[in-house]
Amino acid sequence: MRILIRLMPLLAAVPLLSAAAGPDRNAQARAAMQSSFKAHGQAGMERLDQDATQALCSRYAPGMPPGEDAARAMAANRASIRYPADGNFLGDWKRGEAIAQEGTGKQYSDDPGKPSGGNCYACHRLSGDEVAYGTIGPSLYQFGKNRGRSEEMLKLTWSMIYDMKAFTLCSAMPRFGSRGILDEQQIKDVMALLFDPDSPVNR
Ligand code: HEC
């Protein structure tokens, strides 16, 4: 009985809490960010604007948007993918390794005139020798060795690097091509890192 009485104030608070977490919470979060974020260098206030995919994922987070909506959004993202003009998917793996290691580019303190890095190691294991890597994404060690180098595999991997949200709608992986983080040559270079038999990924 005593326990129940002690719980009463907690129980009374529940409806209030759920009201705060109601449909309005996106607007509240946005207002909080609008009032605390500042435009700084290349990081303008437009970074708070969500595109259609991000808005859809936010709406259902931490769950997934319903199948039909998700399929439509992924199809739109897939339509944004551009393939290399010369039909050649592979560049230079040594440059690719430098791009995969480089984490600067889009922050307020970075020089917008300089090319951005891919920061792949922040989320993936790639080279067998590198011991500092994140595990948000799967290991890409031995990627080319395991997957082969068919035209289909090259095209699929290019597409995933270009816009992972064409495959996993609410993926955490940056959309390197469709968001202009890496240019065509840089994507070719990280592709070579993944597929070249001499690259540290496949050795
Ligand atoms: C912020 C974390 C993050 C960064 C940075 C990142 N990725 Fe990913 N990546 C992921 C996640 C998470 C997945 C799993 C796919 C998903 O989201 O469902 C993934 C999947 C992949 C896959 C598919 C793996 C498979 O088994 O088919 C490839 C290829 C890939 N990433 C390449 C890259 C490359 C190249 C870079 C750098 C240019 C990079 N990623 C940067 C998070 C990241």
mmCIF file of C-alpha atoms in Angstrom, residues 11-174:
data_model
loop_
_atom_site.group_PDB
_atom_site.id
_atom_site.type_symbol
_atom_site.label_atom_id
_atom_site.label_comp_id
_atom_site.label_asym_id
_atom_site.label_seq_id
_atom_site.Cartn_x
_atom_site.Cartn_y
_atom_site.Cartn_z
ATOM 1 C CA LEU A 11 1.485 7.953 -12.325
ATOM 2 C CA ALA A 12 -0.134 11.378 -12.336
ATOM 3 C CA ALA A 13 2.835 12.727 -14.268
ATOM 4 C CA VAL A 14 2.550 10.201 -17.082
ATOM 5 C CA PRO A 15 -0.179 11.949 -19.152
ATOM 6 C CA LEU A 16 1.817 15.195 -18.999
ATOM 7 C CA LEU A 17 4.939 13.474 -20.254
ATOM 8 C CA SER A 18 3.146 11.774 -23.107
ATOM 9 C CA ALA A 19 1.539 15.070 -24.116
ATOM 10 C CA ALA A 20 5.020 16.612 -24.340
ATOM 11 C CA ALA A 21 6.157 13.734 -26.536
ATOM 12 C CA GLY A 22 3.090 14.088 -28.783
ATOM 13 C CA PRO A 23 2.863 15.077 -32.457
ATOM 14 C CA ASP A 24 4.162 18.556 -31.650
ATOM 15 C CA ARG A 25 7.598 17.365 -30.620
ATOM 16 C CA ASN A 26 9.245 17.956 -33.994
ATOM 17 C CA ALA A 27 8.087 21.568 -33.972
ATOM 18 C CA GLN A 28 9.339 21.984 -30.408
ATOM 19 C CA ALA A 29 12.716 20.463 -31.243
ATOM 20 C CA ARG A 30 12.985 22.713 -34.275
ATOM 21 C CA ALA A 31 12.173 25.820 -32.274
ATOM 22 C CA ALA A 32 14.800 24.851 -29.679
ATOM 23 C CA MET A 33 17.429 24.380 -32.393
ATOM 24 C CA GLN A 34 16.433 27.592 -34.229
ATOM 25 C CA SER A 35 16.987 29.560 -31.039
ATOM 26 C CA SER A 36 20.316 27.957 -30.103
ATOM 27 C CA PHE A 37 22.064 27.280 -33.451
ATOM 28 C CA LYS A 38 23.996 30.097 -35.121
ATOM 29 C CA ALA A 39 25.060 30.528 -38.729
ATOM 30 C CA HIS A 40 28.829 30.184 -38.790
ATOM 31 C CA GLY A 41 31.029 30.122 -41.894
ATOM 32 C CA GLN A 42 29.738 27.587 -44.413
ATOM 33 C CA ALA A 43 27.406 26.071 -41.767
ATOM 34 C CA GLY A 44 24.313 28.227 -42.392
ATOM 35 C CA MET A 45 20.892 27.920 -40.771
ATOM 36 C CA GLU A 46 19.681 25.879 -43.767
ATOM 37 C CA ARG A 47 21.338 22.909 -42.088
ATOM 38 C CA LEU A 48 18.198 22.704 -39.935
ATOM 39 C CA ASP A 49 15.989 22.180 -43.022
ATOM 40 C CA GLN A 50 15.184 18.530 -43.561
ATOM 41 C CA ASP A 51 14.646 17.166 -47.050
ATOM 42 C CA ALA A 52 11.727 14.793 -47.779
ATOM 43 C CA THR A 53 13.656 11.656 -46.716
ATOM 44 C CA GLN A 54 14.949 13.165 -43.483
ATOM 45 C CA ALA A 55 11.512 14.540 -42.594
ATOM 46 C CA LEU A 56 9.920 11.145 -43.216
ATOM 47 C CA CYS A 57 12.538 9.354 -41.084
ATOM 48 C CA SER A 58 12.189 11.942 -38.281
ATOM 49 C CA ARG A 59 8.426 11.562 -38.307
ATOM 50 C CA TYR A 60 8.581 7.848 -37.541
ATOM 51 C CA ALA A 61 11.842 7.708 -35.550
ATOM 52 C CA PRO A 62 12.934 5.574 -33.838
ATOM 53 C CA GLY A 63 10.673 3.314 -35.942
ATOM 54 C CA MET A 64 10.607 3.018 -39.726
ATOM 55 C CA PRO A 65 8.218 4.824 -42.109
ATOM 56 C CA PRO A 66 5.458 2.585 -43.528
ATOM 57 C CA GLY A 67 6.512 0.391 -46.459
ATOM 58 C CA GLU A 68 4.770 2.297 -49.252
ATOM 59 C CA ASP A 69 6.064 5.734 -48.181
ATOM 60 C CA ALA A 70 9.552 4.310 -47.693
ATOM 61 C CA ALA A 71 9.542 2.660 -51.136
ATOM 62 C CA ARG A 72 8.465 5.920 -52.805
ATOM 63 C CA ALA A 73 11.171 7.943 -51.021
ATOM 64 C CA MET A 74 13.863 5.372 -51.844
ATOM 65 C CA ALA A 75 12.827 5.392 -55.516
ATOM 66 C CA ALA A 76 13.168 9.202 -55.559
ATOM 67 C CA ASN A 77 16.645 8.929 -54.015
ATOM 68 C CA ARG A 78 17.616 6.252 -56.515
ATOM 69 C CA ALA A 79 16.598 8.570 -59.363
ATOM 70 C CA SER A 80 19.133 11.152 -58.091
ATOM 71 C CA ILE A 81 22.117 8.808 -58.593
ATOM 72 C CA ARG A 82 24.523 9.838 -61.367
ATOM 73 C CA TYR A 83 27.020 7.392 -62.823
ATOM 74 C CA PRO A 84 30.509 8.342 -64.047
ATOM 75 C CA ALA A 85 30.360 10.143 -67.389
ATOM 76 C CA ASP A 86 33.145 7.976 -68.892
ATOM 77 C CA GLY A 87 31.638 4.697 -67.615
ATOM 78 C CA ASN A 88 34.757 3.967 -65.547
ATOM 79 C CA PHE A 89 33.993 3.301 -61.865
ATOM 80 C CA LEU A 90 37.551 2.942 -60.571
ATOM 81 C CA GLY A 91 40.172 5.627 -59.822
ATOM 82 C CA ASP A 92 43.353 5.518 -57.743
ATOM 83 C CA TRP A 93 43.200 3.550 -54.457
ATOM 84 C CA LYS A 94 46.057 5.542 -52.887
ATOM 85 C CA ARG A 95 44.082 8.754 -53.250
ATOM 86 C CA GLY A 96 41.017 6.781 -52.103
ATOM 87 C CA GLU A 97 42.794 5.753 -48.892
ATOM 88 C CA ALA A 98 43.627 9.419 -48.155
ATOM 89 C CA ILE A 99 39.978 10.405 -48.781
ATOM 90 C CA ALA A 100 38.726 7.575 -46.528
ATOM 91 C CA GLN A 101 41.054 8.773 -43.743
ATOM 92 C CA GLU A 102 40.210 12.483 -44.116
ATOM 93 C CA GLY A 103 37.470 13.714 -41.793
ATOM 94 C CA THR A 104 37.344 17.420 -42.577
ATOM 95 C CA GLY A 105 35.150 19.257 -45.050
ATOM 96 C CA LYS A 106 31.703 20.497 -44.137
ATOM 97 C CA GLN A 107 32.171 21.955 -40.670
ATOM 98 C CA TYR A 108 32.014 25.701 -39.982
ATOM 99 C CA SER A 109 35.764 25.808 -39.355
ATOM 100 C CA ASP A 110 36.713 24.022 -42.610
ATOM 101 C CA ASP A 111 37.772 25.888 -45.739
ATOM 102 C CA PRO A 112 34.834 25.478 -48.194
ATOM 103 C CA GLY A 113 37.283 25.932 -51.090
ATOM 104 C CA LYS A 114 39.065 22.674 -50.232
ATOM 105 C CA PRO A 115 37.753 19.217 -51.183
ATOM 106 C CA SER A 116 35.988 17.330 -48.359
ATOM 107 C CA GLY A 117 37.117 14.016 -46.963
ATOM 108 C CA GLY A 118 34.956 10.892 -46.880
ATOM 109 C CA ASN A 119 35.663 10.018 -43.225
ATOM 110 C CA CYS A 120 34.894 6.365 -44.049
ATOM 111 C CA TYR A 121 37.082 5.092 -41.178
ATOM 112 C CA ALA A 122 34.866 6.913 -38.688
ATOM 113 C CA CYS A 123 32.260 4.192 -39.298
ATOM 114 C CA HIS A 124 33.996 1.330 -41.155
ATOM 115 C CA ARG A 125 36.975 -0.927 -40.878
ATOM 116 C CA LEU A 126 38.736 -0.806 -44.280
ATOM 117 C CA SER A 127 42.474 -1.529 -44.353
ATOM 118 C CA GLY A 128 43.667 -4.559 -42.385
ATOM 119 C CA ASP A 129 46.501 -2.512 -40.825
ATOM 120 C CA GLU A 130 44.549 0.494 -39.596
ATOM 121 C CA VAL A 131 43.505 -0.043 -35.980
ATOM 122 C CA ALA A 132 41.550 3.217 -35.490
ATOM 123 C CA TYR A 133 38.086 2.835 -36.992
ATOM 124 C CA GLY A 134 34.426 3.092 -36.005
ATOM 125 C CA THR A 135 31.849 0.331 -36.052
ATOM 126 C CA ILE A 136 28.616 2.160 -36.917
ATOM 127 C CA GLY A 137 28.878 0.585 -40.392
ATOM 128 C CA PRO A 138 29.909 -2.977 -41.312
ATOM 129 C CA SER A 139 33.563 -3.901 -41.899
ATOM 130 C CA LEU A 140 34.622 -3.278 -45.506
ATOM 131 C CA TYR A 141 37.884 -5.180 -45.089
ATOM 132 C CA GLN A 142 38.331 -7.606 -48.049
ATOM 133 C CA PHE A 143 35.305 -6.000 -49.728
ATOM 134 C CA GLY A 144 36.496 -6.422 -53.342
ATOM 135 C CA LYS A 145 37.971 -9.829 -52.677
ATOM 136 C CA ASN A 146 34.665 -11.100 -51.300
ATOM 137 C CA ARG A 147 32.279 -9.391 -53.719
ATOM 138 C CA GLY A 148 34.183 -9.657 -56.999
ATOM 139 C CA ARG A 149 34.349 -6.911 -59.631
ATOM 140 C CA SER A 150 31.386 -7.578 -61.915
ATOM 141 C CA GLU A 151 29.817 -4.540 -63.613
ATOM 142 C CA GLU A 152 26.704 -5.077 -61.447
ATOM 143 C CA MET A 153 28.729 -5.077 -58.210
ATOM 144 C CA LEU A 154 30.636 -1.936 -59.226
ATOM 145 C CA LYS A 155 27.393 -0.170 -60.117
ATOM 146 C CA LEU A 156 25.658 -1.225 -56.903
ATOM 147 C CA THR A 157 28.569 -0.115 -54.703
ATOM 148 C CA TRP A 158 28.859 3.201 -56.563
ATOM 149 C CA SER A 159 25.124 3.737 -55.985
ATOM 150 C CA MET A 160 25.402 2.980 -52.247
ATOM 151 C CA ILE A 161 28.276 5.434 -51.815
ATOM 152 C CA TYR A 162 26.402 7.996 -53.924
ATOM 153 C CA ASP A 163 23.197 7.762 -51.869
ATOM 154 C CA MET A 164 22.747 5.038 -49.245
ATOM 155 C CA LYS A 165 19.245 6.379 -48.572
ATOM 156 C CA ALA A 166 18.240 4.857 -51.918
ATOM 157 C CA PHE A 167 18.730 1.444 -50.234
ATOM 158 C CA THR A 168 18.314 1.922 -46.471
ATOM 159 C CA LEU A 169 15.968 4.886 -46.207
ATOM 160 C CA CYS A 170 17.032 6.045 -42.753
ATOM 161 C CA SER A 171 20.699 5.008 -43.016
ATOM 162 C CA ALA A 172 23.284 6.873 -40.947
ATOM 163 C CA MET A 173 25.714 6.873 -43.893
ATOM 164 C CA PRO A 174 26.297 10.296 -45.494
#
